[in-house]
């Protein structure tokens, strides 16, 4: 049995592995970059080693250094988690050559599945159904454009050596093909170091159903339930559940046996996932095989009652699978959602910064949270911005879904934009409740799912005003007690006016940077506020981090996170962030030129036009990359590009001006003025 394990990863998966290893009596070794020196996984491990800089290339991708640390530390095995080196055949091979157990399949199996095109050829020989497409070696632009016309549209272009939606593009017609190929190739190179692409027919309404397989070195291979991962955004999974709803027992067996056949075709050992596209007629097609533990493995654990990381360590130690196929039991239903630092209101741009407030749902046998993040930790722009995975379980799908909704309602985060309300909207959508979905679910119901940030904004604004007045009153009492004259009228904040009702003026900036000017009349027992045609009577008190509020007779408890002048209210519909400002602050509007600023920390990839080019509103000007995703900066108006402030490969900070475009109208006016002077 392995007694000392090095974990070549970070974040929640590193923490997840450490928990099981400790329960098995296995000592753990963590690795960390500059950005992760104070991370949770480092604190949890028995010992840890520094790798280098914050960027993955300078730390978690340094295979030779990781092997060297494993040898120096006496680690008998390396668990790669997922991402980074988890599906790197050369890294697995180096482990083998150095007598270190790689907790995963052999390097040959990773090689076989590492190329999606080669994998499809192997699966075809194993009689696993395939979607029509091109998986060849001729990667010239001319050939790929030609092959695209042969496969037909709509077409899906994918990175041959990738996953997670990186390097993936949907092409609707031949006019889009060449640019999609080039864009996918750039992203594939950036994310995986290999620009090879494959193409296949894009199915309009498929479901994404995958099967968890496990094999040992004794020739045993089984499948443990299936999972539905159809709820995706940009080809990245958002919600996963097990078992996949609506499948007949016969279909489950067919997919499970096909998945086991795929594993046996490459002499697979360890945990793996075979992913299928399930069409509306119940025909299914092999998509890819992930030769590692999946992000969504907890839902399989919840319905099988098995610890898959424990299975991995047992198999890596040379042991047999704990169960045979006929001993696998599926009980109940489980969901997993990924809590991300991202802004659904702004095209899901990743967020980075300090997580200054975190309250998680209570964990029990129904609710599980896998996370590597604590309150006051920093979400770095160097890595995937996932905060946590929320997993729920119950006896039936409806009951498990109810658990999910309740857990999301009690999840509280501030300091960063997040997707909790977006996830709750998915969970509460009637179509999702009926399991009526396919992979375009988010695109189909996007507006409903993203929601209106102002759906409960009036209530939030009123509560924010009440909170600020109560804070002032609290502070006034403290000041009075600490002053030489605690009864001085100058120490009061009652809004006192001679022969007139007391008035409180509260000025707040909301999340859209719009100024909310509130005039609240203080009648002693309550505050009165007129807001958008409503007459509101407000009262309450602050106890700790909870606002006990009453609006027009309705009482509620509102959790509040406060950090200086910034504060967040957590309402049932979601969180609302405000900044208290001086009452005389003027309303600030966002100029359209702000669209030429970096929407986040990242790297400039390429310029799409030259300096001096005349451009139209909406035309792409510059491509930047952040969190391994590409974003195109578009012209906000017609004009002429006069200067780029950053070149390809340069790092840029959130909010920095990337380029300058002279607006056509302004240019014309200038020319007219010159002529007039002449």
XYZ file of C-alpha atoms in Angstrom:
678
model
C 0.000 0.000 0.000
C 1.156 3.546 -0.775
C 2.329 5.253 2.427
C 3.454 8.640 1.090
C 1.646 10.514 -1.687
C 2.655 13.648 -3.582
C -0.248 15.648 -5.022
C 0.696 17.437 -8.230
C -2.215 19.867 -8.160
C -3.844 22.652 -6.170
C -7.188 23.961 -4.923
C -10.235 21.872 -4.180
C -9.043 18.671 -5.880
C -5.807 18.710 -3.868
C -7.838 19.174 -0.668
C -10.202 16.392 -1.756
C -7.326 13.946 -2.285
C -5.677 14.890 1.025
C -8.890 14.105 2.965
C -9.090 10.555 1.634
C -5.347 9.959 1.921
C -5.380 11.012 5.577
C -8.357 8.738 6.267
C -6.305 5.872 4.809
C -3.233 6.730 6.872
C -1.259 7.965 3.848
C 1.080 10.936 4.397
C 0.591 13.764 1.906
C 2.936 16.195 0.180
C 1.580 19.396 -1.342
C 3.101 21.606 -4.025
C 2.547 25.340 -4.328
C 3.282 28.317 -6.538
C 3.981 31.875 -5.408
C 0.259 32.640 -5.584
C -0.618 29.572 -3.488
C 1.916 29.852 -0.650
C -0.895 30.361 1.893
C -3.475 28.135 0.187
C -5.697 25.666 2.030
C -4.208 22.581 0.378
C -0.766 23.612 1.642
C -2.094 23.982 5.179
C -3.819 20.577 5.039
C -0.852 18.545 3.779
C 1.769 16.952 6.031
C 4.520 18.778 4.142
C 4.812 21.012 1.099
C 7.334 22.181 -1.503
C 7.597 25.434 -3.446
C 7.539 25.086 -7.239
C 8.098 28.603 -8.568
C 6.151 31.476 -10.074
C 2.376 31.867 -10.148
C 1.822 31.003 -13.810
C 1.203 27.254 -14.395
C 4.187 27.060 -16.764
C 6.386 28.275 -13.905
C 4.943 25.912 -11.309
C 2.346 23.155 -11.702
C 3.493 22.224 -15.226
C 7.173 21.765 -14.293
C 7.184 17.985 -14.678
C 10.901 17.402 -14.080
C 10.909 19.465 -10.888
C 7.843 17.609 -9.587
C 9.512 14.244 -10.245
C 12.639 15.487 -8.463
C 10.599 16.619 -5.420
C 8.840 13.242 -5.314
C 12.188 11.448 -5.219
C 13.706 13.791 -2.620
C 10.639 13.603 -0.373
C 10.347 9.820 -0.530
C 6.919 9.844 -2.177
C 5.976 6.455 -3.578
C 3.190 7.838 -5.781
C 1.988 11.012 -7.481
C -1.693 11.886 -7.797
C -2.136 14.428 -10.628
C -5.754 15.427 -9.818
C -7.311 16.887 -12.950
C -5.989 19.552 -15.288
C -2.293 20.456 -15.398
C -0.315 17.190 -15.887
C -3.158 14.740 -15.235
C -3.440 13.654 -18.888
C 0.179 14.210 -19.866
C 1.524 10.905 -21.143
C 5.149 12.042 -20.959
C 4.764 12.925 -17.281
C 3.190 9.521 -16.545
C 6.052 7.889 -18.445
C 8.652 9.760 -16.372
C 6.937 8.547 -13.215
C 7.164 4.975 -14.503
C 10.824 5.396 -15.429
C 11.636 6.715 -11.958
C 9.826 3.965 -10.085
C 7.042 6.281 -8.887
C 3.440 5.084 -9.077
C 1.306 7.390 -11.206
C -2.231 7.447 -9.766
C -3.914 7.038 -13.105
C -3.637 4.949 -16.251
C -0.386 3.957 -17.926
C 1.313 6.357 -20.317
C 0.301 4.258 -23.334
C -3.387 4.543 -22.438
C -3.057 8.309 -21.987
C -1.300 8.499 -25.338
C -4.080 6.513 -26.986
C -6.802 8.829 -25.673
C -4.733 12.032 -25.646
C -5.472 12.676 -29.274
C -9.207 12.845 -29.842
C -8.679 11.912 -33.481
C -6.585 8.818 -32.654
C -9.056 7.900 -29.901
C -11.928 7.879 -32.376
C -10.006 5.516 -34.644
C -9.431 3.134 -31.724
C -13.070 3.350 -30.673
C -14.209 2.652 -34.201
C -12.218 -0.599 -34.188
C -13.798 -1.471 -30.812
C -17.281 -0.976 -32.358
C -18.082 2.062 -30.185
C -20.457 4.377 -32.158
C -18.843 7.531 -33.630
C -20.153 10.863 -34.951
C -19.137 11.524 -38.610
C -16.143 13.844 -38.857
C -12.490 14.432 -39.804
C -9.694 13.271 -37.469
C -6.758 13.241 -39.910
C -3.172 14.473 -39.716
C -3.295 16.998 -42.566
C -3.831 20.161 -40.538
C -3.308 22.754 -43.250
C -5.877 25.536 -43.440
C -6.769 24.502 -46.970
C -7.449 20.883 -46.048
C -9.409 21.707 -42.911
C -11.610 24.127 -44.827
C -12.161 21.442 -47.476
C -12.906 18.743 -44.882
C -15.389 21.078 -43.198
C -17.450 21.200 -46.397
C -17.328 17.383 -46.603
C -18.519 16.875 -43.018
C -21.214 19.519 -43.427
C -22.716 22.230 -41.256
C -23.295 22.902 -38.451
C -19.759 21.829 -37.638
C -17.859 21.464 -34.366
C -14.119 22.213 -34.352
C -12.227 20.872 -31.330
C -8.671 20.781 -30.022
C -7.435 17.218 -30.561
C -5.431 17.306 -27.324
C -7.763 19.300 -25.111
C -10.870 19.443 -23.016
C -12.979 21.758 -20.888
C -14.291 23.623 -23.912
C -10.884 25.134 -24.744
C -10.100 25.344 -28.449
C -13.694 24.548 -29.395
C -15.773 26.431 -31.956
C -19.204 25.891 -33.563
C -19.322 26.848 -37.250
C -22.645 27.485 -38.962
C -21.459 28.044 -42.554
C -18.341 27.937 -44.729
C -17.829 31.694 -44.437
C -16.984 31.292 -40.744
C -14.719 28.265 -41.108
C -11.260 29.758 -41.630
C -11.410 32.271 -38.763
C -12.871 29.606 -36.440
C -9.987 27.258 -37.325
C -7.382 29.919 -36.604
C -9.017 30.998 -33.353
C -9.410 27.406 -32.122
C -5.801 26.671 -33.056
C -4.511 29.666 -31.077
C -6.513 28.663 -27.995
C -5.453 25.011 -28.322
C -1.801 26.032 -28.451
C -2.184 28.308 -25.439
C -4.095 25.786 -23.333
C -2.512 22.466 -24.311
C 0.704 23.233 -26.181
C -0.606 21.423 -29.280
C -2.575 23.038 -32.112
C -3.952 19.886 -33.756
C -7.704 20.087 -34.452
C -10.469 17.674 -35.344
C -13.911 18.304 -36.803
C -17.217 16.520 -36.501
C -20.864 17.066 -37.312
C -22.493 19.211 -34.643
C -25.644 17.614 -33.263
C -28.307 20.246 -32.616
C -30.049 18.859 -29.549
C -27.885 16.175 -27.962
C -27.474 15.414 -24.305
C -24.029 14.959 -22.801
C -24.060 11.675 -20.889
C -20.896 10.148 -19.506
C -20.073 6.869 -17.796
C -17.653 6.405 -14.910
C -15.400 3.419 -15.540
C -12.810 1.811 -13.305
C -10.235 -0.875 -14.090
C -7.409 -2.552 -12.222
C -4.173 -4.212 -13.289
C -5.725 -7.667 -12.791
C -7.954 -7.367 -15.858
C -11.131 -6.279 -14.046
C -13.153 -3.387 -15.473
C -16.591 -2.092 -14.465
C -18.807 0.979 -14.816
C -20.248 2.872 -11.845
C -23.368 4.756 -12.864
C -23.791 7.372 -15.533
C -23.923 11.152 -15.236
C -25.722 13.835 -17.214
C -23.576 16.887 -17.916
C -25.776 18.583 -20.522
C -26.036 21.933 -18.721
C -22.994 23.644 -20.196
C -21.741 27.107 -21.028
C -19.047 27.529 -23.671
C -18.780 23.723 -23.648
C -17.835 23.764 -19.967
C -20.024 21.862 -17.534
C -22.118 23.914 -15.106
C -24.476 21.360 -13.536
C -23.959 17.593 -13.303
C -26.229 14.896 -11.948
C -26.241 11.154 -11.374
C -27.792 9.033 -12.544
C -28.696 10.635 -15.897
C -32.483 11.170 -15.853
C -34.847 9.533 -18.303
C -32.642 6.653 -19.485
C -34.117 3.190 -19.691
C -32.355 0.362 -17.866
C -31.522 -1.177 -21.235
C -29.912 2.036 -22.504
C -27.884 2.422 -19.298
C -26.475 -1.082 -19.735
C -25.671 -0.439 -23.413
C -23.779 2.760 -22.614
C -22.042 1.196 -19.618
C -20.869 -1.810 -21.609
C -19.692 0.436 -24.455
C -17.700 2.474 -21.936
C -16.078 -0.668 -20.502
C -15.269 -1.840 -24.051
C -13.579 1.521 -24.664
C -11.464 1.104 -21.523
C -10.486 -2.458 -22.369
C -9.519 -1.439 -25.904
C -6.569 0.516 -24.482
C -5.757 -1.751 -21.494
C -6.949 0.959 -19.161
C -6.115 1.004 -15.419
C -7.651 3.362 -12.841
C -10.517 5.860 -12.931
C -11.719 7.113 -16.291
C -14.751 8.689 -17.893
C -16.161 7.818 -21.296
C -18.236 10.690 -22.664
C -21.097 10.198 -25.104
C -23.464 12.410 -27.055
C -26.999 11.075 -26.646
C -29.290 12.053 -29.521
C -33.053 12.525 -29.324
C -33.668 9.036 -30.764
C -31.570 7.460 -27.945
C -28.675 6.714 -30.272
C -25.367 7.557 -28.629
C -21.914 8.402 -29.986
C -18.446 8.290 -28.447
C -17.109 11.785 -27.893
C -13.932 11.331 -25.849
C -12.402 9.524 -22.909
C -10.945 11.478 -20.006
C -8.074 9.482 -18.543
C -8.348 10.943 -15.057
C -10.728 11.631 -12.215
C -13.454 14.053 -13.315
C -14.463 17.293 -11.613
C -17.965 15.853 -11.231
C -16.926 12.544 -9.626
C -18.683 13.424 -6.297
C -22.169 12.811 -7.747
C -21.127 9.255 -8.585
C -19.744 8.859 -5.079
C -23.021 10.084 -3.577
C -25.227 7.588 -5.455
C -22.866 4.598 -5.170
C -21.620 5.191 -1.625
C -18.030 4.678 -2.818
C -14.902 6.842 -2.392
C -13.350 6.974 -5.872
C -10.084 8.512 -4.664
C -9.721 5.564 -2.277
C -10.320 3.238 -5.229
C -7.615 5.089 -7.165
C -5.060 4.629 -4.393
C -5.956 0.955 -3.976
C -5.570 0.281 -7.709
C -2.332 2.319 -7.920
C -0.993 0.102 -5.114
C -1.656 -2.985 -7.261
C -4.914 -3.978 -5.605
C -8.140 -5.256 -7.138
C -11.348 -3.296 -7.566
C -13.423 -3.364 -4.352
C -16.599 -4.354 -6.272
C -17.610 -6.472 -9.237
C -20.160 -5.219 -11.763
C -23.115 -7.086 -10.264
C -22.252 -5.691 -6.812
C -22.583 -2.032 -7.833
C -25.695 -0.435 -6.307
C -27.208 2.936 -7.245
C -29.253 4.677 -4.578
C -30.960 8.076 -4.770
C -30.048 11.082 -6.902
C -27.263 13.658 -6.721
C -26.515 17.092 -8.233
C -23.292 19.062 -8.424
C -22.930 22.736 -9.323
C -19.718 24.688 -9.680
C -19.561 27.950 -7.736
C -17.449 30.286 -9.880
C -16.006 33.761 -9.467
C -17.499 35.199 -12.632
C -20.007 37.831 -13.703
C -23.125 36.403 -15.406
C -24.334 39.967 -16.052
C -21.200 40.686 -18.085
C -20.842 37.681 -20.383
C -19.524 35.521 -17.508
C -16.178 37.282 -17.414
C -13.946 35.647 -14.781
C -13.407 37.618 -11.578
C -10.262 37.810 -9.499
C -9.616 39.392 -6.140
C -10.238 38.891 -2.436
C -13.137 36.797 -1.179
C -13.885 38.958 1.836
C -17.041 37.169 3.027
C -17.959 33.482 2.786
C -20.791 31.585 4.440
C -21.369 28.054 3.166
C -24.458 25.859 3.610
C -24.298 23.455 6.533
C -22.746 20.160 5.473
C -24.463 16.877 6.346
C -25.329 13.603 4.646
C -27.427 15.540 2.109
C -25.067 18.456 1.444
C -21.344 18.282 0.614
C -18.935 21.049 -0.326
C -15.568 20.418 -2.009
C -13.474 23.568 -1.858
C -9.928 24.846 -1.578
C -10.976 28.398 -0.712
C -11.480 30.123 2.644
C -12.785 33.538 3.612
C -10.220 36.274 2.803
C -8.432 34.073 0.253
C -7.586 35.614 -3.105
C -8.962 34.211 -6.352
C -6.008 34.523 -8.700
C -6.271 35.287 -12.390
C -3.631 32.598 -13.017
C -5.980 29.642 -12.469
C -9.533 28.488 -13.031
C -11.806 30.789 -10.959
C -13.804 28.007 -9.295
C -14.587 28.754 -5.656
C -16.209 25.442 -4.717
C -18.323 22.501 -5.799
C -21.700 22.169 -4.104
C -23.031 18.595 -4.096
C -26.422 17.462 -2.811
C -28.118 14.057 -2.482
C -31.559 12.718 -1.651
C -33.768 9.706 -2.295
C -35.338 11.074 -5.514
C -34.481 13.649 -8.164
C -37.216 16.146 -7.084
C -36.104 15.942 -3.458
C -32.435 16.310 -4.402
C -33.316 19.317 -6.540
C -35.134 20.871 -3.578
C -31.978 20.331 -1.510
C -29.947 22.093 -4.191
C -32.234 25.143 -4.284
C -32.154 25.485 -0.492
C -28.369 25.106 -0.339
C -27.850 27.767 -3.000
C -30.132 30.156 -1.107
C -27.937 29.847 1.988
C -24.625 30.231 0.112
C -23.280 33.749 0.756
C -20.277 35.336 -0.974
C -19.139 38.919 -1.313
C -16.043 40.710 -2.517
C -16.258 39.038 -5.932
C -18.842 38.573 -8.633
C -20.214 35.025 -8.591
C -22.708 32.744 -10.336
C -24.838 31.561 -7.392
C -28.029 33.315 -8.531
C -27.459 31.992 -12.060
C -27.177 28.428 -10.717
C -30.309 28.896 -8.607
C -32.209 30.077 -11.680
C -31.195 26.889 -13.504
C -32.229 24.707 -10.574
C -35.624 26.415 -10.346
C -36.350 26.444 -14.087
C -39.447 24.347 -14.994
C -37.688 22.688 -17.947
C -34.784 21.604 -15.757
C -37.169 20.269 -13.115
C -38.766 18.094 -15.821
C -35.305 17.054 -17.155
C -36.273 18.591 -20.488
C -32.859 19.751 -21.639
C -29.953 19.292 -24.025
C -26.545 20.919 -24.360
C -28.020 24.240 -25.568
C -30.157 24.681 -22.437
C -28.302 27.793 -21.247
C -28.318 29.382 -24.708
C -32.028 28.640 -25.093
C -33.097 30.096 -21.747
C -30.199 32.512 -21.282
C -32.123 35.674 -20.451
C -34.282 33.880 -17.900
C -31.315 32.160 -16.302
C -29.053 35.185 -16.110
C -31.999 37.109 -14.729
C -32.605 40.775 -14.176
C -30.202 42.196 -11.632
C -32.913 44.683 -10.647
C -35.646 42.066 -10.047
C -35.655 42.886 -6.334
C -33.551 46.024 -6.553
C -36.079 48.403 -4.993
C -36.270 46.245 -1.883
C -32.482 45.953 -1.806
C -32.040 49.722 -2.174
C -34.514 50.408 0.640
C -32.797 47.878 2.913
C -29.392 49.335 2.039
C -30.634 52.799 3.028
C -32.024 51.437 6.296
C -28.742 49.645 7.003
C -26.734 52.841 6.499
C -28.958 54.886 8.823
C -28.753 52.211 11.509
C -24.959 52.104 11.127
C -24.808 55.884 11.602
C -26.927 55.639 14.726
C -24.734 52.868 16.120
C -21.583 54.869 15.464
C -23.116 58.008 17.002
C -23.789 56.134 20.237
C -20.207 54.881 20.323
C -18.876 58.395 19.654
C -21.108 59.862 22.346
C -20.000 57.337 24.960
C -16.359 58.044 24.161
C -16.739 61.862 24.111
C -16.482 64.420 26.926
C -20.154 65.333 26.465
C -22.192 62.210 25.659
C -25.432 64.222 25.643
C -24.316 66.864 23.162
C -26.859 67.334 20.317
C -23.908 67.595 17.911
C -23.226 63.917 18.506
C -26.646 62.902 17.196
C -27.488 61.627 13.699
C -31.252 61.889 13.958
C -31.438 64.234 10.989
C -32.953 66.862 13.338
C -34.420 69.994 11.720
C -36.089 72.889 13.568
C -39.875 72.889 13.003
C -39.565 70.127 10.420
C -39.367 66.332 10.199
C -35.881 64.816 10.529
C -34.290 63.841 7.220
C -31.494 61.344 6.493
C -29.714 61.688 3.161
C -28.136 58.396 2.069
C -26.113 58.137 -1.143
C -25.228 54.707 -2.512
C -23.491 53.379 -5.601
C -25.024 50.109 -6.775
C -23.331 47.330 -8.763
C -23.909 49.224 -12.014
C -22.154 52.281 -10.533
C -25.446 54.136 -10.629
C -26.040 56.630 -7.845
C -29.021 56.032 -5.561
C -29.941 59.202 -3.641
C -32.323 58.396 -0.784
C -34.115 60.962 1.398
C -35.485 59.124 4.409
C -37.844 60.857 6.853
C -37.207 59.905 10.469
C -40.392 59.854 12.576
C -38.700 58.244 15.557
C -40.296 54.812 15.452
C -39.741 54.326 11.729
C -38.164 55.729 8.579
C -40.337 56.728 5.642
C -39.023 56.478 2.100
C -40.592 57.216 -1.257
C -39.006 54.995 -3.917
C -40.187 54.608 -7.506
C -43.791 55.404 -6.629
C -43.817 53.257 -3.487
C -44.373 54.531 0.058
C -42.159 52.447 2.335
C -42.129 52.374 6.121
C -38.830 51.001 7.425
C -37.561 49.930 10.823
C -34.965 47.521 12.152
C -31.774 46.861 14.020
C -28.335 45.402 13.320
C -27.119 42.410 15.308
C -23.688 41.205 14.280
C -23.729 40.569 10.533
C -27.536 40.355 10.260
C -29.985 43.174 9.533
C -33.331 42.535 11.219
C -35.551 44.603 8.952
C -39.217 45.500 8.647
C -40.693 46.996 5.476
C -44.405 47.859 5.534
C -45.013 45.254 8.216
C -42.987 42.479 6.561
C -40.135 41.308 8.783
C -37.041 39.558 7.474
C -33.511 38.622 8.462
C -30.971 39.860 5.941
C -27.347 38.668 6.239
C -24.894 41.487 5.520
C -21.211 41.493 4.668
C -19.525 44.838 5.343
C -16.004 45.899 4.385
C -15.509 49.609 5.019
C -17.875 51.558 2.772
C -18.635 48.453 0.713
C -21.396 46.137 1.854
C -23.463 43.285 0.432
C -27.040 42.302 1.286
C -28.015 38.650 0.833
C -31.669 38.431 -0.215
C -33.569 35.316 -1.346
C -33.241 36.444 -4.965
C -29.494 36.922 -4.718
C -26.822 39.247 -3.377
C -26.826 43.023 -3.826
C -23.638 45.038 -3.457
C -23.474 48.753 -2.578
C -20.881 51.372 -1.759
C -21.783 54.190 0.619
C -20.596 57.555 -0.727
C -20.854 61.174 0.324
C -24.283 62.616 -0.427
C -22.849 65.224 -2.813
C -21.214 62.639 -5.086
C -22.398 63.220 -8.644
C -23.765 60.507 -10.848
C -21.029 58.947 -12.965
C -21.850 57.518 -16.371
C -19.729 55.009 -18.218
C -18.326 56.323 -21.456
C -18.525 54.055 -24.465
C -14.741 54.358 -24.763
C -14.541 52.204 -21.618
C -15.322 49.280 -23.894
C -11.738 49.624 -25.118
C -10.453 48.785 -21.650
C -9.385 45.328 -20.473
C -12.436 43.611 -18.943
C -10.139 41.582 -16.629
C -6.499 40.732 -15.953
C -5.048 38.857 -18.908
C -2.683 38.739 -21.867
C -2.906 40.374 -25.288
C -3.017 37.624 -27.937
C -3.129 39.529 -31.228
C -4.228 42.715 -32.958
C -6.968 42.171 -35.529
C -6.403 45.469 -37.367
C -3.491 47.812 -38.038
C -2.938 51.312 -36.660
C -4.663 53.708 -39.030
C -7.395 51.243 -39.963
C -10.920 52.590 -40.394
C -13.282 50.408 -38.362
C -17.014 49.994 -37.868
C -18.878 49.689 -34.579
C -18.824 46.053 -33.434
C -15.725 45.162 -35.476
C -13.091 43.073 -33.671
C -9.957 45.056 -32.855
C -7.919 43.000 -30.427
C -7.964 39.518 -28.897
C -6.947 38.991 -25.286
C -6.790 35.849 -23.172
C -7.679 35.299 -19.537
C -8.248 32.067 -17.618
C -7.342 30.235 -20.891
C -10.331 31.761 -22.712
C -10.162 34.249 -25.589
C -12.093 37.540 -25.599
C -12.428 39.931 -28.510
C -12.399 43.683 -27.868
C -14.785 45.316 -30.346
C -15.054 48.876 -31.630
C -17.719 50.783 -29.649
C -18.287 53.174 -32.555
C -17.174 53.917 -36.114
C -13.714 55.439 -36.199
C -9.992 55.137 -36.877
C -7.527 53.138 -34.765
C -4.795 55.587 -33.766
C -2.748 53.557 -31.287
C -2.373 50.167 -29.550
C -0.967 50.518 -26.052
C 0.014 46.836 -25.679
C 1.579 44.300 -28.024
C 1.018 40.534 -28.371
C 2.169 38.620 -25.298
C 2.028 41.564 -22.914
C 0.155 41.246 -19.609
C -2.624 43.761 -18.959
C -4.543 44.655 -15.811
C -8.296 44.866 -15.368
C -9.578 48.274 -16.520
C -6.444 49.435 -18.352
C -6.927 51.181 -21.724
C -5.887 48.789 -24.504
C -6.046 51.039 -27.542
C -7.404 54.332 -28.812
C -10.012 54.775 -31.519
C -10.756 58.263 -32.854
C -14.503 58.501 -33.357
C -15.524 59.355 -36.933
C -17.837 62.193 -35.922
C -15.112 63.869 -33.897
C -12.666 63.477 -36.761
C -15.107 65.028 -39.223
C -15.713 67.953 -36.877
C -11.990 68.523 -36.540
C -11.564 68.600 -40.326
C -14.430 71.102 -40.657
C -12.861 73.352 -38.027
C -9.524 73.254 -39.878
C -11.182 74.269 -43.144
C -13.032 77.110 -41.417
C -9.778 78.450 -39.944
C -8.102 78.271 -43.344
